PDB file of C-alpha atoms in Angstrom:
ATOM      1  CA  UNK H 112      12.749 105.621  46.553  1.00  0.00           C
ATOM      2  CA  UNK H 113      15.960 106.118  48.556  1.00  0.00           C
ATOM      3  CA  UNK H 114      19.323 106.224  46.794  1.00  0.00           C
ATOM      4  CA  UNK H 115      22.916 107.221  47.540  1.00  0.00           C
ATOM      5  CA  UNK H 116      24.376 110.207  45.702  1.00  0.00           C
ATOM      6  CA  UNK H 117      27.310 112.512  46.362  1.00  0.00           C
ATOM      7  CA  UNK H 118      27.155 116.230  47.091  1.00  0.00           C
ATOM      8  CA  UNK H 119      30.589 116.811  45.538  1.00  0.00           C
ATOM      9  CA  UNK H 120      33.647 114.636  44.851  1.00  0.00           C
ATOM     10  CA  UNK H 121      35.532 113.830  48.037  1.00  0.00           C
ATOM     11  CA  UNK H 122      35.709 111.597  51.081  1.00  0.00           C
ATOM     12  CA  UNK H 123      33.041 109.288  52.464  1.00  0.00           C
ATOM     13  CA  UNK H 124      31.252 112.237  54.070  1.00  0.00           C
ATOM     14  CA  UNK H 125      30.034 113.470  50.644  1.00  0.00           C
ATOM     15  CA  UNK H 126      27.670 110.489  50.329  1.00  0.00           C
ATOM     16  CA  UNK H 127      24.032 111.216  51.173  1.00  0.00           C
ATOM     17  CA  UNK H 128      20.830 109.216  51.064  1.00  0.00           C
ATOM     18  CA  UNK H 129      18.287 111.118  48.958  1.00  0.00           C
ATOM     19  CA  UNK H 130      14.725 110.551  47.786  1.00  0.00           C
ATOM     20  CA  UNK H 131      14.711 110.178  43.998  1.00  0.00           C
ATOM     21  CA  UNK H 132      12.226 108.902  41.404  1.00  0.00           C
ATOM     22  CA  UNK H 133      12.266 105.150  40.774  1.00  0.00           C
ATOM     23  CA  UNK H 134      14.120 104.191  37.581  1.00  0.00           C
ATOM     24  CA  UNK H 135      12.050 103.782  34.438  1.00  0.00           C
ATOM     25  CA  UNK H 136      11.549 100.224  33.189  1.00  0.00           C
ATOM     26  CA  UNK H 137      13.377  99.746  29.891  1.00  0.00           C
ATOM     27  CA  UNK H 138      12.041  97.385  27.207  1.00  0.00           C
ATOM     28  CA  UNK H 139      14.728  94.776  27.976  1.00  0.00           C
ATOM     29  CA  UNK H 140      14.954  95.645  31.658  1.00  0.00           C
ATOM     30  CA  UNK H 141      14.300  93.788  34.891  1.00  0.00           C
ATOM     31  CA  UNK H 142      13.071  95.777  37.882  1.00  0.00           C
ATOM     32  CA  UNK H 143      14.604  94.443  41.094  1.00  0.00           C
ATOM     33  CA  UNK H 144      13.724  95.234  44.694  1.00  0.00           C
ATOM     34  CA  UNK H 145      17.207  95.439  46.180  1.00  0.00           C
ATOM     35  CA  UNK H 146      18.102  93.165  49.082  1.00  0.00           C
ATOM     36  CA  UNK H 147      21.767  94.205  49.213  1.00  0.00           C
ATOM     37  CA  UNK H 148      24.362  96.085  47.164  1.00  0.00           C
ATOM     38  CA  UNK H 149      28.085  95.422  47.037  1.00  0.00           C
ATOM     39  CA  UNK H 150      30.698  98.139  47.573  1.00  0.00           C
ATOM     40  CA  UNK H 151      33.584  98.090  45.100  1.00  0.00           C
ATOM     41  CA  UNK H 152      36.793 100.036  44.509  1.00  0.00           C
ATOM     42  CA  UNK H 153      35.149 101.580  41.438  1.00  0.00           C
ATOM     43  CA  UNK H 154      32.584 103.193  43.748  1.00  0.00           C
ATOM     44  CA  UNK H 155      35.390 104.828  45.714  1.00  0.00           C
ATOM     45  CA  UNK H 156      36.973 106.130  42.516  1.00  0.00           C
ATOM     46  CA  UNK H 157      33.597 107.499  41.413  1.00  0.00           C
ATOM     47  CA  UNK H 158      33.191 109.202  44.792  1.00  0.00           C
ATOM     48  CA  UNK H 159      36.605 110.834  44.359  1.00  0.00           C
ATOM     49  CA  UNK H 160      35.650 112.100  40.903  1.00  0.00           C
ATOM     50  CA  UNK H 161      38.133 109.833  39.123  1.00  0.00           C
ATOM     51  CA  UNK H 162      35.768 107.295  37.526  1.00  0.00           C
ATOM     52  CA  UNK H 163      32.740 108.932  35.895  1.00  0.00           C
ATOM     53  CA  UNK H 164      29.634 106.904  35.159  1.00  0.00           C
ATOM     54  CA  UNK H 165      29.165 105.819  31.525  1.00  0.00           C
ATOM     55  CA  UNK H 166      27.186 108.220  29.330  1.00  0.00           C
ATOM     56  CA  UNK H 167      23.473 107.974  30.038  1.00  0.00           C
ATOM     57  CA  UNK H 168      23.889 105.912  33.214  1.00  0.00           C
ATOM     58  CA  UNK H 169      22.499 106.860  36.601  1.00  0.00           C
ATOM     59  CA  UNK H 170      24.708 108.871  38.949  1.00  0.00           C
ATOM     60  CA  UNK H 171      23.543 106.662  41.821  1.00  0.00           C
ATOM     61  CA  UNK H 172      26.413 104.561  43.161  1.00  0.00           C
ATOM     62  CA  UNK H 173      26.592 100.774  42.968  1.00  0.00           C
ATOM     63  CA  UNK H 174      27.668  98.158  40.396  1.00  0.00           C
ATOM     64  CA  UNK H 175      26.078  94.986  41.785  1.00  0.00           C
ATOM     65  CA  UNK H 176      22.982  93.960  43.700  1.00  0.00           C
ATOM     66  CA  UNK H 177      20.940  91.021  44.836  1.00  0.00           C
ATOM     67  CA  UNK H 178      17.176  91.154  45.152  1.00  0.00           C
ATOM     68  CA  UNK H 179      13.766  90.053  43.965  1.00  0.00           C
ATOM     69  CA  UNK H 180      12.290  90.602  40.495  1.00  0.00           C
ATOM     70  CA  UNK H 181       9.184  92.806  40.627  1.00  0.00           C
ATOM     71  CA  UNK H 182       8.633  93.631  36.936  1.00  0.00           C
ATOM     72  CA  UNK H 183       9.878  92.622  33.489  1.00  0.00           C
ATOM     73  CA  UNK H 184      10.166  94.835  30.403  1.00  0.00           C
ATOM     74  CA  UNK H 185       8.076  93.878  27.357  1.00  0.00           C
ATOM     75  CA  UNK H 186      11.125  92.814  25.333  1.00  0.00           C
ATOM     76  CA  UNK H 187      12.672  90.501  27.930  1.00  0.00           C
ATOM     77  CA  UNK H 188      12.835  87.181  26.050  1.00  0.00           C
ATOM     78  CA  UNK H 189      11.084  84.144  27.484  1.00  0.00           C
ATOM     79  CA  UNK H 190      14.300  82.134  27.244  1.00  0.00           C
ATOM     80  CA  UNK H 191      15.891  84.558  29.738  1.00  0.00           C
ATOM     81  CA  UNK H 192      14.247  82.351  32.364  1.00  0.00           C
ATOM     82  CA  UNK H 193      13.169  85.282  34.536  1.00  0.00           C
ATOM     83  CA  UNK H 194       9.848  85.766  36.305  1.00  0.00           C
ATOM     84  CA  UNK H 195       8.357  88.093  38.890  1.00  0.00           C
ATOM     85  CA  UNK H 196       9.322  86.828  42.346  1.00  0.00           C
ATOM     86  CA  UNK H 197      12.648  85.314  41.284  1.00  0.00           C
ATOM     87  CA  UNK H 198      15.659  85.895  43.514  1.00  0.00           C
ATOM     88  CA  UNK H 199      18.467  87.252  41.325  1.00  0.00           C
ATOM     89  CA  UNK H 200      21.759  89.127  41.166  1.00  0.00           C
ATOM     90  CA  UNK H 201      22.590  91.817  38.643  1.00  0.00           C
ATOM     91  CA  UNK H 202      25.680  93.492  37.196  1.00  0.00           C
ATOM     92  CA  UNK H 203      25.026  97.213  36.763  1.00  0.00           C
ATOM     93  CA  UNK H 204      26.531 100.277  35.112  1.00  0.00           C
ATOM     94  CA  UNK H 205      25.423 102.161  38.244  1.00  0.00           C
ATOM     95  CA  UNK H 206      22.365 102.547  40.478  1.00  0.00           C
ATOM     96  CA  UNK H 207      22.784  99.761  43.019  1.00  0.00           C
ATOM     97  CA  UNK H 208      22.834 101.826  46.232  1.00  0.00           C
ATOM     98  CA  UNK H 209      19.052 102.201  46.167  1.00  0.00           C
ATOM     99  CA  UNK H 210      15.762 100.575  47.095  1.00  0.00           C
ATOM    100  CA  UNK H 211      15.296  99.305  43.535  1.00  0.00           C
ATOM    101  CA  UNK H 212      17.122  99.117  40.228  1.00  0.00           C
ATOM    102  CA  UNK H 213      16.432  98.295  36.606  1.00  0.00           C
ATOM    103  CA  UNK H 214      19.066  96.087  34.970  1.00  0.00           C
ATOM    104  CA  UNK H 215      19.326  94.677  31.434  1.00  0.00           C
ATOM    105  CA  UNK H 216      17.971  91.136  31.455  1.00  0.00           C
ATOM    106  CA  UNK H 217      21.231  89.864  29.934  1.00  0.00           C
ATOM    107  CA  UNK H 218      23.108  91.075  33.027  1.00  0.00           C
ATOM    108  CA  UNK H 219      20.822  89.309  35.503  1.00  0.00           C
ATOM    109  CA  UNK H 220      21.399  85.794  36.831  1.00  0.00           C
ATOM    110  CA  UNK H 221      19.462  83.663  39.322  1.00  0.00           C
ATOM    111  CA  UNK H 222      20.942  83.438  42.797  1.00  0.00           C
ATOM    112  CA  UNK H 223      22.982  80.201  42.812  1.00  0.00           C
ATOM    113  CA  UNK H 224      21.558  77.271  44.754  1.00  0.00           C
ATOM    114  CA  UNK H 225      22.473  77.332  48.421  1.00  0.00           C
ATOM    115  CA  UNK H 226      23.489  81.027  48.548  1.00  0.00           C
ATOM    116  CA  UNK H 227      21.769  83.461  50.900  1.00  0.00           C
ATOM    117  CA  UNK H 228      20.032  86.284  49.004  1.00  0.00           C
ATOM    118  CA  UNK H 229      21.787  89.050  50.943  1.00  0.00           C
ATOM    119  CA  UNK H 230      25.250  87.517  50.637  1.00  0.00           C
ATOM    120  CA  UNK H 231      24.682  86.930  46.914  1.00  0.00           C
ATOM    121  CA  UNK H 232      25.140  90.682  46.349  1.00  0.00           C
ATOM    122  CA  UNK H 233      28.860  90.030  46.757  1.00  0.00           C
ATOM    123  CA  UNK H 234      29.033  87.818  43.670  1.00  0.00           C
ATOM    124  CA  UNK H 235      28.141  89.451  40.323  1.00  0.00           C
ATOM    125  CA  UNK H 236      30.773  92.163  39.930  1.00  0.00           C
ATOM    126  CA  UNK H 237      33.668  90.152  41.323  1.00  0.00           C
ATOM    127  CA  UNK H 238      32.765  86.963  39.455  1.00  0.00           C
ATOM    128  CA  UNK H 239      32.417  88.897  36.195  1.00  0.00           C
ATOM    129  CA  UNK H 240      35.711  90.696  36.799  1.00  0.00           C
ATOM    130  CA  UNK H 241      37.711  87.594  37.709  1.00  0.00           C
ATOM    131  CA  UNK H 242      36.316  85.271  35.063  1.00  0.00           C
ATOM    132  CA  UNK H 243      36.528  87.832  32.249  1.00  0.00           C
ATOM    133  CA  UNK H 244      40.129  88.693  33.076  1.00  0.00           C
ATOM    134  CA  UNK H 245      41.739  85.444  34.200  1.00  0.00           C
ATOM    135  CA  UNK H 246      39.835  82.957  32.054  1.00  0.00           C
ATOM    136  CA  UNK H 247      38.665  84.969  29.051  1.00  0.00           C
ATOM    137  CA  UNK H 248      41.309  87.681  28.526  1.00  0.00           C
ATOM    138  CA  UNK H 249      44.305  85.758  29.910  1.00  0.00           C
ATOM    139  CA  UNK H 250      43.036  82.335  28.760  1.00  0.00           C
ATOM    140  CA  UNK H 251      44.085  80.528  31.936  1.00  0.00           C
ATOM    141  CA  UNK H 252      44.703  76.829  31.583  1.00  0.00           C
ATOM    142  CA  UNK H 253      44.394  74.133  34.208  1.00  0.00           C
ATOM    143  CA  UNK H 254      47.631  73.645  36.130  1.00  0.00           C
ATOM    144  CA  UNK H 255      48.962  77.169  35.581  1.00  0.00           C
ATOM    145  CA  UNK H 256      50.155  79.428  38.388  1.00  0.00           C
ATOM    146  CA  UNK H 257      48.333  82.700  39.068  1.00  0.00           C
ATOM    147  CA  UNK H 258      49.605  85.491  41.326  1.00  0.00           C
ATOM    148  CA  UNK H 259      46.781  87.596  42.759  1.00  0.00           C
ATOM    149  CA  UNK H 260      47.625  90.932  44.326  1.00  0.00           C
ATOM    150  CA  UNK H 261      45.363  91.959  47.185  1.00  0.00           C
ATOM    151  CA  UNK H 262      44.169  88.489  48.047  1.00  0.00           C
ATOM    152  CA  UNK H 263      41.766  89.445  50.830  1.00  0.00           C
ATOM    153  CA  UNK H 264      39.713  92.160  49.140  1.00  0.00           C
ATOM    154  CA  UNK H 265      36.446  91.490  47.393  1.00  0.00           C
ATOM    155  CA  UNK H 266      38.168  90.656  44.107  1.00  0.00           C
ATOM    156  CA  UNK H 267      40.949  88.703  45.796  1.00  0.00           C
ATOM    157  CA  UNK H 268      38.801  86.432  47.948  1.00  0.00           C
ATOM    158  CA  UNK H 269      36.695  85.558  44.929  1.00  0.00           C
ATOM    159  CA  UNK H 270      39.695  85.124  42.625  1.00  0.00           C
ATOM    160  CA  UNK H 271      41.409  82.717  45.005  1.00  0.00           C
ATOM    161  CA  UNK H 272      38.338  80.506  45.164  1.00  0.00           C
ATOM    162  CA  UNK H 273      37.533  80.655  41.457  1.00  0.00           C
ATOM    163  CA  UNK H 274      41.072  79.957  40.331  1.00  0.00           C
ATOM    164  CA  UNK H 275      41.366  77.041  42.740  1.00  0.00           C
ATOM    165  CA  UNK H 276      37.982  75.634  41.694  1.00  0.00           C
ATOM    166  CA  UNK H 277      38.937  75.818  38.010  1.00  0.00           C
ATOM    167  CA  UNK H 278      42.294  74.111  38.425  1.00  0.00           C
ATOM    168  CA  UNK H 279      44.922  76.810  38.963  1.00  0.00           C
ATOM    169  CA  UNK H 280      47.625  77.045  41.606  1.00  0.00           C
ATOM    170  CA  UNK H 281      47.141  80.315  43.496  1.00  0.00           C
ATOM    171  CA  UNK H 282      49.738  82.611  45.060  1.00  0.00           C
ATOM    172  CA  UNK H 283      48.641  85.877  46.640  1.00  0.00           C
ATOM    173  CA  UNK H 284      50.132  88.940  48.315  1.00  0.00           C
ATOM    174  CA  UNK H 285      48.798  89.996  51.716  1.00  0.00           C
ATOM    175  CA  UNK H 286      49.740  92.624  54.291  1.00  0.00           C
ATOM    176  CA  UNK H 287      49.183  91.032  57.700  1.00  0.00           C
ATOM    177  CA  UNK H 288      49.178  87.655  59.476  1.00  0.00           C
ATOM    178  CA  UNK H 289      45.390  87.863  59.822  1.00  0.00           C
ATOM    179  CA  UNK H 290      44.959  88.371  56.103  1.00  0.00           C
ATOM    180  CA  UNK H 291      47.477  85.637  55.344  1.00  0.00           C
ATOM    181  CA  UNK H 292      45.475  83.188  57.461  1.00  0.00           C
ATOM    182  CA  UNK H 293      42.256  84.140  55.665  1.00  0.00           C
ATOM    183  CA  UNK H 294      43.837  83.718  52.228  1.00  0.00           C
ATOM    184  CA  UNK H 295      45.322  80.341  53.141  1.00  0.00           C
ATOM    185  CA  UNK H 296      41.932  79.172  54.355  1.00  0.00           C
ATOM    186  CA  UNK H 297      40.544  79.997  50.913  1.00  0.00           C
ATOM    187  CA  UNK H 298      43.276  77.917  49.269  1.00  0.00           C
ATOM    188  CA  UNK H 299      46.099  80.310  48.415  1.00  0.00           C
ATOM    189  CA  UNK H 300      49.814  80.252  49.159  1.00  0.00           C
ATOM    190  CA  UNK H 301      50.603  83.628  50.708  1.00  0.00           C
ATOM    191  CA  UNK H 302      53.374  86.200  50.342  1.00  0.00           C
ATOM    192  CA  UNK H 303      53.672  89.016  52.892  1.00  0.00           C
ATOM    193  CA  UNK H 304      54.460  92.006  50.694  1.00  0.00           C
ATOM    194  CA  UNK H 305      55.522  94.053  53.730  1.00  0.00           C
ATOM    195  CA  UNK H 306      58.212  91.579  54.776  1.00  0.00           C
ATOM    196  CA  UNK H 307      59.075  89.684  51.568  1.00  0.00           C
ATOM    197  CA  UNK H 308      60.048  90.560  48.007  1.00  0.00           C
ATOM    198  CA  UNK H 309      57.138  89.073  46.092  1.00  0.00           C
ATOM    199  CA  UNK H 310      59.223  88.550  42.945  1.00  0.00           C
ATOM    200  CA  UNK H 311      61.819  86.473  44.766  1.00  0.00           C
ATOM    201  CA  UNK H 312      59.145  84.588  46.671  1.00  0.00           C
ATOM    202  CA  UNK H 313      57.212  83.741  43.501  1.00  0.00           C
ATOM    203  CA  UNK H 314      60.376  82.351  41.959  1.00  0.00           C
ATOM    204  CA  UNK H 315      61.116  80.314  45.097  1.00  0.00           C
ATOM    205  CA  UNK H 316      57.611  78.874  45.258  1.00  0.00           C
ATOM    206  CA  UNK H 317      57.611  77.961  41.556  1.00  0.00           C
ATOM    207  CA  UNK H 318      61.208  76.635  41.349  1.00  0.00           C
ATOM    208  CA  UNK H 319      62.176  79.552  39.118  1.00  0.00           C
ATOM    209  CA  UNK H 320      59.251  79.161  36.709  1.00  0.00           C
ATOM    210  CA  UNK H 321      57.378  82.313  37.710  1.00  0.00           C
ATOM    211  CA  UNK H 322      53.673  83.087  37.541  1.00  0.00           C
ATOM    212  CA  UNK H 323      51.853  82.291  34.327  1.00  0.00           C
ATOM    213  CA  UNK H 324      49.269  84.971  35.119  1.00  0.00           C
ATOM    214  CA  UNK H 325      49.415  88.025  37.392  1.00  0.00           C
ATOM    215  CA  UNK H 326      46.094  89.655  38.331  1.00  0.00           C
ATOM    216  CA  UNK H 327      47.039  93.144  39.462  1.00  0.00           C
ATOM    217  CA  UNK H 328      45.028  95.881  41.179  1.00  0.00           C
ATOM    218  CA  UNK H 329      48.072  98.044  41.985  1.00  0.00           C
ATOM    219  CA  UNK H 330      49.135  99.356  38.592  1.00  0.00           C
ATOM    220  CA  UNK H 331      52.228 101.451  37.890  1.00  0.00           C
ATOM    221  CA  UNK H 332      54.030 100.854  41.179  1.00  0.00           C
ATOM    222  CA  UNK H 333      54.156  97.091  40.494  1.00  0.00           C
ATOM    223  CA  UNK H 334      54.578  97.157  36.701  1.00  0.00           C
ATOM    224  CA  UNK H 335      58.288  96.309  36.476  1.00  0.00           C
ATOM    225  CA  UNK H 336      58.186  93.812  39.341  1.00  0.00           C
ATOM    226  CA  UNK H 337      55.136  92.084  37.906  1.00  0.00           C
ATOM    227  CA  UNK H 338      57.023  91.569  34.661  1.00  0.00           C
ATOM    228  CA  UNK H 339      59.942  90.140  36.632  1.00  0.00           C
ATOM    229  CA  UNK H 340      57.559  87.730  38.374  1.00  0.00           C
ATOM    230  CA  UNK H 341      56.048  86.478  35.118  1.00  0.00           C
ATOM    231  CA  UNK H 342      56.966  83.164  33.556  1.00  0.00           C
ATOM    232  CA  UNK H 343      57.859  82.830  29.891  1.00  0.00           C
ATOM    233  CA  UNK H 344      54.608  83.269  27.916  1.00  0.00           C
ATOM    234  CA  UNK H 345      53.089  84.884  30.991  1.00  0.00           C
ATOM    235  CA  UNK H 346      50.174  87.315  31.005  1.00  0.00           C
ATOM    236  CA  UNK H 347      49.927  90.377  33.239  1.00  0.00           C
ATOM    237  CA  UNK H 348      46.344  91.613  33.633  1.00  0.00           C
ATOM    238  CA  UNK H 349      46.003  95.087  35.148  1.00  0.00           C
ATOM    239  CA  UNK H 350      42.552  95.820  36.566  1.00  0.00           C
ATOM    240  CA  UNK H 351      43.316  98.587  39.077  1.00  0.00           C
ATOM    241  CA  UNK H 352      45.458 101.665  39.531  1.00  0.00           C
ATOM    242  CA  UNK H 353      45.837 101.955  43.292  1.00  0.00           C
ATOM    243  CA  UNK H 354      49.588 102.399  42.815  1.00  0.00           C
ATOM    244  CA  UNK H 355      49.484 104.901  39.957  1.00  0.00           C
ATOM    245  CA  UNK H 356      48.736 105.189  36.246  1.00  0.00           C
ATOM    246  CA  UNK H 357      52.159 105.617  34.616  1.00  0.00           C
ATOM    247  CA  UNK H 358      55.216 103.392  34.831  1.00  0.00           C
ATOM    248  CA  UNK H 359      58.220 102.242  32.791  1.00  0.00           C
ATOM    249  CA  UNK H 360      58.190  98.923  30.992  1.00  0.00           C
ATOM    250  CA  UNK H 361      61.292  97.143  29.700  1.00  0.00           C
ATOM    251  CA  UNK H 362      60.077  96.085  26.272  1.00  0.00           C
ATOM    252  CA  UNK H 363      63.157  93.944  25.738  1.00  0.00           C
ATOM    253  CA  UNK H 364      62.313  91.907  28.815  1.00  0.00           C
ATOM    254  CA  UNK H 365      58.672  91.684  27.699  1.00  0.00           C
ATOM    255  CA  UNK H 366      59.735  90.388  24.302  1.00  0.00           C
ATOM    256  CA  UNK H 367      62.273  87.964  25.729  1.00  0.00           C
ATOM    257  CA  UNK H 368      59.580  86.430  27.910  1.00  0.00           C
ATOM    258  CA  UNK H 369      57.068  86.455  25.018  1.00  0.00           C
ATOM    259  CA  UNK H 370      54.732  87.950  27.616  1.00  0.00           C
ATOM    260  CA  UNK H 371      51.601  90.073  27.311  1.00  0.00           C
ATOM    261  CA  UNK H 372      50.271  93.020  29.277  1.00  0.00           C
ATOM    262  CA  UNK H 373      46.488  93.327  29.278  1.00  0.00           C
ATOM    263  CA  UNK H 374      44.591  96.268  30.715  1.00  0.00           C
ATOM    264  CA  UNK H 375      40.842  96.110  31.213  1.00  0.00           C
ATOM    265  CA  UNK H 376      37.873  97.668  32.947  1.00  0.00           C
ATOM    266  CA  UNK H 377      34.433  96.132  33.323  1.00  0.00           C
ATOM    267  CA  UNK H 378      32.093  99.069  33.809  1.00  0.00           C
ATOM    268  CA  UNK H 379      32.838 100.806  30.505  1.00  0.00           C
ATOM    269  CA  UNK H 380      32.368  97.732  28.339  1.00  0.00           C
ATOM    270  CA  UNK H 381      29.479  97.723  25.845  1.00  0.00           C
ATOM    271  CA  UNK H 382      26.286  95.967  26.892  1.00  0.00           C
ATOM    272  CA  UNK H 383      26.912  93.121  24.478  1.00  0.00           C
ATOM    273  CA  UNK H 384      30.259  92.317  26.072  1.00  0.00           C
ATOM    274  CA  UNK H 385      28.769  92.413  29.557  1.00  0.00           C
ATOM    275  CA  UNK H 386      26.027  90.076  28.385  1.00  0.00           C
ATOM    276  CA  UNK H 387      28.622  87.593  27.081  1.00  0.00           C
ATOM    277  CA  UNK H 388      30.588  87.805  30.321  1.00  0.00           C
ATOM    278  CA  UNK H 389      27.519  87.202  32.484  1.00  0.00           C
ATOM    279  CA  UNK H 390      26.470  84.280  30.282  1.00  0.00           C
ATOM    280  CA  UNK H 391      29.941  82.784  30.739  1.00  0.00           C
ATOM    281  CA  UNK H 392      29.750  83.329  34.506  1.00  0.00           C
ATOM    282  CA  UNK H 393      26.400  81.554  34.568  1.00  0.00           C
ATOM    283  CA  UNK H 394      27.791  78.640  32.581  1.00  0.00           C
ATOM    284  CA  UNK H 395      31.201  78.165  34.174  1.00  0.00           C
ATOM    285  CA  UNK H 396      31.151  79.795  37.618  1.00  0.00           C
ATOM    286  CA  UNK H 397      27.619  79.310  38.940  1.00  0.00           C
ATOM    287  CA  UNK H 398      27.942  75.488  39.032  1.00  0.00           C
ATOM    288  CA  UNK H 399      31.069  75.912  41.174  1.00  0.00           C
ATOM    289  CA  UNK H 400      29.156  78.228  43.522  1.00  0.00           C
ATOM    290  CA  UNK H 401      26.238  75.803  43.742  1.00  0.00           C
ATOM    291  CA  UNK H 402      28.707  73.020  44.550  1.00  0.00           C
ATOM    292  CA  UNK H 403      30.164  75.054  47.412  1.00  0.00           C
ATOM    293  CA  UNK H 404      33.607  75.540  45.841  1.00  0.00           C
ATOM    294  CA  UNK H 405      33.083  79.307  45.532  1.00  0.00           C
ATOM    295  CA  UNK H 406      31.186  81.340  48.132  1.00  0.00           C
ATOM    296  CA  UNK H 407      30.674  85.032  48.752  1.00  0.00           C
ATOM    297  CA  UNK H 408      32.957  86.227  51.544  1.00  0.00           C
ATOM    298  CA  UNK H 409      31.016  88.960  53.345  1.00  0.00           C
ATOM    299  CA  UNK H 410      32.960  90.883  55.946  1.00  0.00           C
ATOM    300  CA  UNK H 411      30.364  93.395  57.123  1.00  0.00           C
ATOM    301  CA  UNK H 412      27.007  94.924  56.216  1.00  0.00           C
ATOM    302  CA  UNK H 413      25.769  98.472  56.747  1.00  0.00           C
ATOM    303  CA  UNK H 414      22.272  99.935  56.370  1.00  0.00           C
ATOM    304  CA  UNK H 415      21.822 102.141  53.308  1.00  0.00           C
ATOM    305  CA  UNK H 416      21.578 105.217  55.552  1.00  0.00           C
ATOM    306  CA  UNK H 417      25.164 104.536  56.690  1.00  0.00           C
ATOM    307  CA  UNK H 418      26.704 104.546  53.211  1.00  0.00           C
ATOM    308  CA  UNK H 419      29.258 107.146  54.331  1.00  0.00           C
ATOM    309  CA  UNK H 420      30.332 105.007  57.293  1.00  0.00           C
ATOM    310  CA  UNK H 421      30.491 101.960  55.021  1.00  0.00           C
ATOM    311  CA  UNK H 422      32.829 103.774  52.637  1.00  0.00           C
ATOM    312  CA  UNK H 423      34.956 104.982  55.532  1.00  0.00           C
ATOM    313  CA  UNK H 424      35.315 101.377  56.689  1.00  0.00           C
ATOM    314  CA  UNK H 425      36.031 100.206  53.124  1.00  0.00           C
ATOM    315  CA  UNK H 426      38.691 102.902  52.717  1.00  0.00           C
ATOM    316  CA  UNK H 427      40.451 101.709  55.872  1.00  0.00           C
ATOM    317  CA  UNK H 428      41.558  98.564  54.049  1.00  0.00           C
ATOM    318  CA  UNK H 429      40.951  96.381  57.097  1.00  0.00           C
ATOM    319  CA  UNK H 430      38.114  94.355  55.604  1.00  0.00           C
ATOM    320  CA  UNK H 431      38.505  90.777  54.398  1.00  0.00           C
ATOM    321  CA  UNK H 432      36.001  90.082  51.636  1.00  0.00           C
ATOM    322  CA  UNK H 433      32.993  92.159  50.665  1.00  0.00           C
ATOM    323  CA  UNK H 434      31.298  95.078  52.359  1.00  0.00           C
ATOM    324  CA  UNK H 435      27.560  95.329  51.631  1.00  0.00           C
ATOM    325  CA  UNK H 436      24.841  97.958  51.930  1.00  0.00           C
ATOM    326  CA  UNK H 437      21.360  96.781  52.897  1.00  0.00           C
ATOM    327  CA  UNK H 438      18.359  99.029  52.092  1.00  0.00           C
TER     328      UNK H 438
END
């Protein structure tokens, strides 16, 4: 089968499409003929040599796919509700940039009603990331205010929709009028981080209350300002390090606000945790998708052979929503 590997850590040009053996079917695994694979920031970090795959996982890129079930492992339980021919999505440790993958049955969900199979590849990783962080780790409650940094990326476009669908008020930072318009269309109130101080703007928009939750992909560069933007009893959830790994934190201010700082990753979690997250996504998020309140936002697709060009486009930061690879 064809798969995307790297020749050496570096820029998009290091990605190559190579013929490799098909993955072995595990006892609890589901073999999926891939229809599309989502590109994520974690893939870029892996390409740069800064985010190694978990021990024992494939070095093939890709954390999420959509496709059709072609084979089930002997230990896949009947109550998993999976059968050959089903259209599904899967959350992966790696391996998605390929013609086929094998995923643990507990990390596979049916494509939600009304969603195109190709576009569905833009759902599993972002839905698992947003729900596990905002609603499980940060315990969001209806009526709270969430500030989402990077509102027009794959995570951001999904987070805006999910938070709105589940009863939160959404503020988001954006970097251009075009991106602001896209975020507003999804239901967010926008803050232009190039022209406005997001801390001051959050306070203005919330009458001084602040954000109950901040979902942050920037990291160190925003650490102090995120704390300033938080409300009393607020929760800062850091899921990315685009702005650095190390920063100073005023513990006195943290204590005075009775706030919490939570740092998480999804890929490195044990299989049991991923299974619980995907079960929660199926229970709480999939009905919202089927009802049309959450939809995959696909900006552009590339053929698998153009994985390098797809990463170059992704790195440009001009996309709004997901970028997909199609075998």
